[in-house]
Amino acid sequence: MESDHSPRLKGVVIITLPPPDNPSLGKTITAFTLPDDPPTSLVQEPDRTPTHQRYPPAPLPPRNPELRFSLKSLFLRSPRAVFGFLGVLLFAFLLFASPYARTLQELRDTSEDRERESFVFPLFPKFGVGFLSRDDVELKLGSFVGFDEERIMASIDGGVRKDQRMPNAVGSEDVAHSSAILPVRGNVYPDGLYFTYILVGTPPKRYYLDMDTGSDLSWIQCDAPCRSCGKGANALYKPKRGKIVLPKDSLCKEVQRSEGTEYCETCQQCDYEIEYADHSSSMGVLARDEFHLRTKNGSLAKVNVAFGCAYDQRGQLLNTLTKTDGIFGLSRSRVSLPSQLASLGVINNVVGHCLSSDATGGGYMFLGDGFLPNGGMSWIPMMNIPFNNLYHTEILKVKYGSSSLNLGGLNSGLGRIVFDSGSSYTYFSKQAYSKLVDSLRSLASMGLIQDESDDTLPICWRAEFPIRSVTDVKHFFKTLTLQFGSKWWILSTKFHIPPQGYLILSVRGNFCRTKKTLFSFLCVHRSLLFPAISGLLTWQNKGNVCLGILDGSRVLDGSTSILGDISLRGKLVVYDNVNRRIGWTQSDCVKAVRYQSHPFI
């Protein structure tokens, strides 16, 4: 029996010698101490662990033992350095956290909503429309106008009447829960628009609608009867008597809201007229019917919403109705579809679209915040302009390469810009457009000569070689940079437009340049020809590149720029009406991703 005073193992020291081939590493000493009162089980039970595994293996020797770091020794020798280091970390944390305080609160407030279903809208291709020219450039930016006394309003129930009311729209509602998503098709050229489809009525029927963030009201061509309608992709919508919105409806009052307007007690329908920036117009009455929104998992959500039953269209708008049936109004107006869905508690009032930069076009759009990315977005605030439902924001500067373009703003050079998916091209103020054109004159010395005979757009260039895509000539051009937020370049938010974001390939080359020839017919319908002839015409077409930025001096107030589809491609663009902000991020726009919740930052 061992004595209580017998020696007991107190610790172990392991000495690791350097390898023979590298004695400069030095030796390593590792010490382990054992507790004075080991557990009973360790005393009573025999230790069956092999001797070479009884203690933790020694760590590998460092490359230079003199560089070993010990926080304890550092604190004892230099406590000021430790406190200084901790102070820097605290300052960095506060600096990082302050800009995201509101974001974190928003994430907490919306995490519960994001657990519900979302919807995505498809964008479908349009065929057989033919080619747009500089005279056919489409510019939506629709707004309600007063009725011209010379224009006669039709009645759904028969008869005619006049109306002099001047409607306007108001801001959107901030209520919501789920989301909707649909794919998008179309292109900037030659179709000149992006569109999706919607299912309306019982049983549901499909209608193709132009996706337009610059229009207040969604409308469908309808048989009321139709006085002036385009051919359309589908049969005209036939409203039932019980689906017509009465003047006492709150949305009708918003549509016909103006000073000096008296309520019409004898009217049996709610009339409206919309005029677009390209002087096109649409006239009709409000109807309310079931919209069927297909969710991502395939289910359908039915909601009763108000929309336009349009029976009289005029101007360039008729050209775009060859294969579509109406307009999908996505503005901040209370009568827009997103605002109506938000007021019903179906979605959060968030609209997003992603237009593919691929030549074939396409993409998707969504309603609600279920497809809002968790991070990586660039955000700028919306401008809150009374009685204006467009997605306005303030722009500080525009640069072509390193050269600044004069915005021609009304206040200290600041300008306004509108994000508008209903405009095919981008429009600059007269001053900025003139400076950009002057900057592009140097292209002549590089081998790109302006071709006056090409009427695709106001400015087109030909090269000494056949241009098969914009990438063939993008090295001749520079990136456009739009600056938002801070005047300090480093701290500001920037929207970059590469050459492919403002150039198009003209299909009117050589044979296909003249409209009134047999070659024009062959070019338009070349897909129906034999492959050899089609290939020849395709080669002949590839000769010119055109500037997709136009003079916007006649648009809006003359100093407001417009970002159209050509510059919105290749980006996921989000209009967050809840937090009054516009955001974007780069994307291939192939597939929408649903985000269940935000990660903790």
Tab-separated table of N, CA and C in Angstrom, residues 6 19 38 49 52 72 131 168-169 213-214 218 226 234 249 257 288 308 339 364 383-385 391 450 470 478 549:
chain	number	residue	atom	x	y	z
A	6	SER	N	3.657	9.585	-0.797
A	6	SER	CA	4.454	9.102	-1.927
A	6	SER	C	4.421	10.129	-3.048
A	19	PRO	N	14.350	19.208	-36.770
A	19	PRO	CA	14.744	18.152	-37.705
A	19	PRO	C	16.221	18.276	-38.062
A	38	PRO	N	-7.398	13.985	-9.129
A	38	PRO	CA	-8.015	13.412	-10.319
A	38	PRO	C	-9.319	12.736	-9.962
A	49	THR	N	-5.185	3.228	-22.118
A	49	THR	CA	-4.760	4.005	-23.279
A	49	THR	C	-3.301	3.736	-23.580
A	52	HIS	N	1.650	6.074	-26.150
A	52	HIS	CA	1.921	7.152	-27.102
A	52	HIS	C	0.688	7.987	-27.384
A	72	LYS	N	-1.754	37.397	-23.541
A	72	LYS	CA	-1.496	37.681	-22.135
A	72	LYS	C	-0.191	38.452	-21.969
A	131	PHE	N	-39.958	46.076	-88.384
A	131	PHE	CA	-38.901	46.853	-87.770
A	131	PHE	C	-39.365	48.269	-87.460
A	168	ASN	N	-56.486	62.388	-62.394
A	168	ASN	CA	-55.103	62.235	-61.961
A	168	ASN	C	-55.045	61.045	-61.028
A	169	ALA	N	-53.868	60.691	-60.573
A	169	ALA	CA	-53.731	59.564	-59.663
A	169	ALA	C	-52.931	59.997	-58.455
A	213	THR	N	-43.516	50.639	-66.295
A	213	THR	CA	-43.431	51.293	-64.989
A	213	THR	C	-43.760	52.774	-65.072
A	214	GLY	N	-43.961	53.297	-66.277
A	214	GLY	CA	-44.295	54.707	-66.442
A	214	GLY	C	-45.772	54.957	-66.666
A	218	SER	N	-53.482	49.763	-65.774
A	218	SER	CA	-53.426	48.588	-66.659
A	218	SER	C	-54.721	48.542	-67.453
A	226	CYS	N	-65.423	48.213	-79.796
A	226	CYS	CA	-64.122	48.854	-79.981
A	226	CYS	C	-64.178	49.757	-81.214
A	234	ASN	N	-54.935	38.359	-78.896
A	234	ASN	CA	-56.063	37.543	-78.468
A	234	ASN	C	-57.370	38.263	-78.784
A	249	ASP	N	-67.292	54.565	-57.132
A	249	ASP	CA	-66.172	53.752	-56.677
A	249	ASP	C	-64.979	54.658	-56.336
A	257	ARG	N	-60.006	62.581	-60.580
A	257	ARG	CA	-59.776	63.590	-59.549
A	257	ARG	C	-59.163	64.852	-60.153
A	288	ARG	N	-63.943	45.862	-63.403
A	288	ARG	CA	-63.346	45.101	-62.307
A	288	ARG	C	-63.653	43.630	-62.527
A	308	GLY	N	-58.519	49.008	-67.046
A	308	GLY	CA	-59.169	49.729	-68.125
A	308	GLY	C	-59.718	48.797	-69.187
A	339	SER	N	-50.316	48.660	-56.604
A	339	SER	CA	-50.919	49.397	-55.502
A	339	SER	C	-52.245	48.781	-55.078
A	364	TYR	N	-37.794	38.440	-66.716
A	364	TYR	CA	-38.931	38.207	-65.829
A	364	TYR	C	-39.242	39.486	-65.059
A	383	MET	N	-37.896	60.237	-55.461
A	383	MET	CA	-38.365	61.598	-55.214
A	383	MET	C	-39.880	61.568	-55.050
A	384	ASN	N	-40.357	62.237	-54.029
A	384	ASN	CA	-41.793	62.300	-53.773
A	384	ASN	C	-42.340	63.598	-54.355
A	385	ILE	N	-42.829	63.515	-55.590
A	385	ILE	CA	-43.342	64.687	-56.287
A	385	ILE	C	-44.868	64.610	-56.296
A	391	TYR	N	-41.313	56.931	-61.410
A	391	TYR	CA	-40.200	56.566	-60.527
A	391	TYR	C	-39.048	57.538	-60.766
A	450	GLN	N	-20.608	58.065	-89.830
A	450	GLN	CA	-22.052	58.203	-89.660
A	450	GLN	C	-22.765	57.962	-90.979
A	470	VAL	N	-22.816	44.100	-81.350
A	470	VAL	CA	-22.325	45.311	-80.708
A	470	VAL	C	-20.935	45.092	-80.125
A	478	LYS	N	-17.172	54.349	-74.918
A	478	LYS	CA	-16.832	54.377	-73.500
A	478	LYS	C	-18.072	54.119	-72.656
A	549	ILE	N	-29.482	56.357	-77.418
A	549	ILE	CA	-29.778	57.489	-76.527
A	549	ILE	C	-30.279	58.633	-77.396
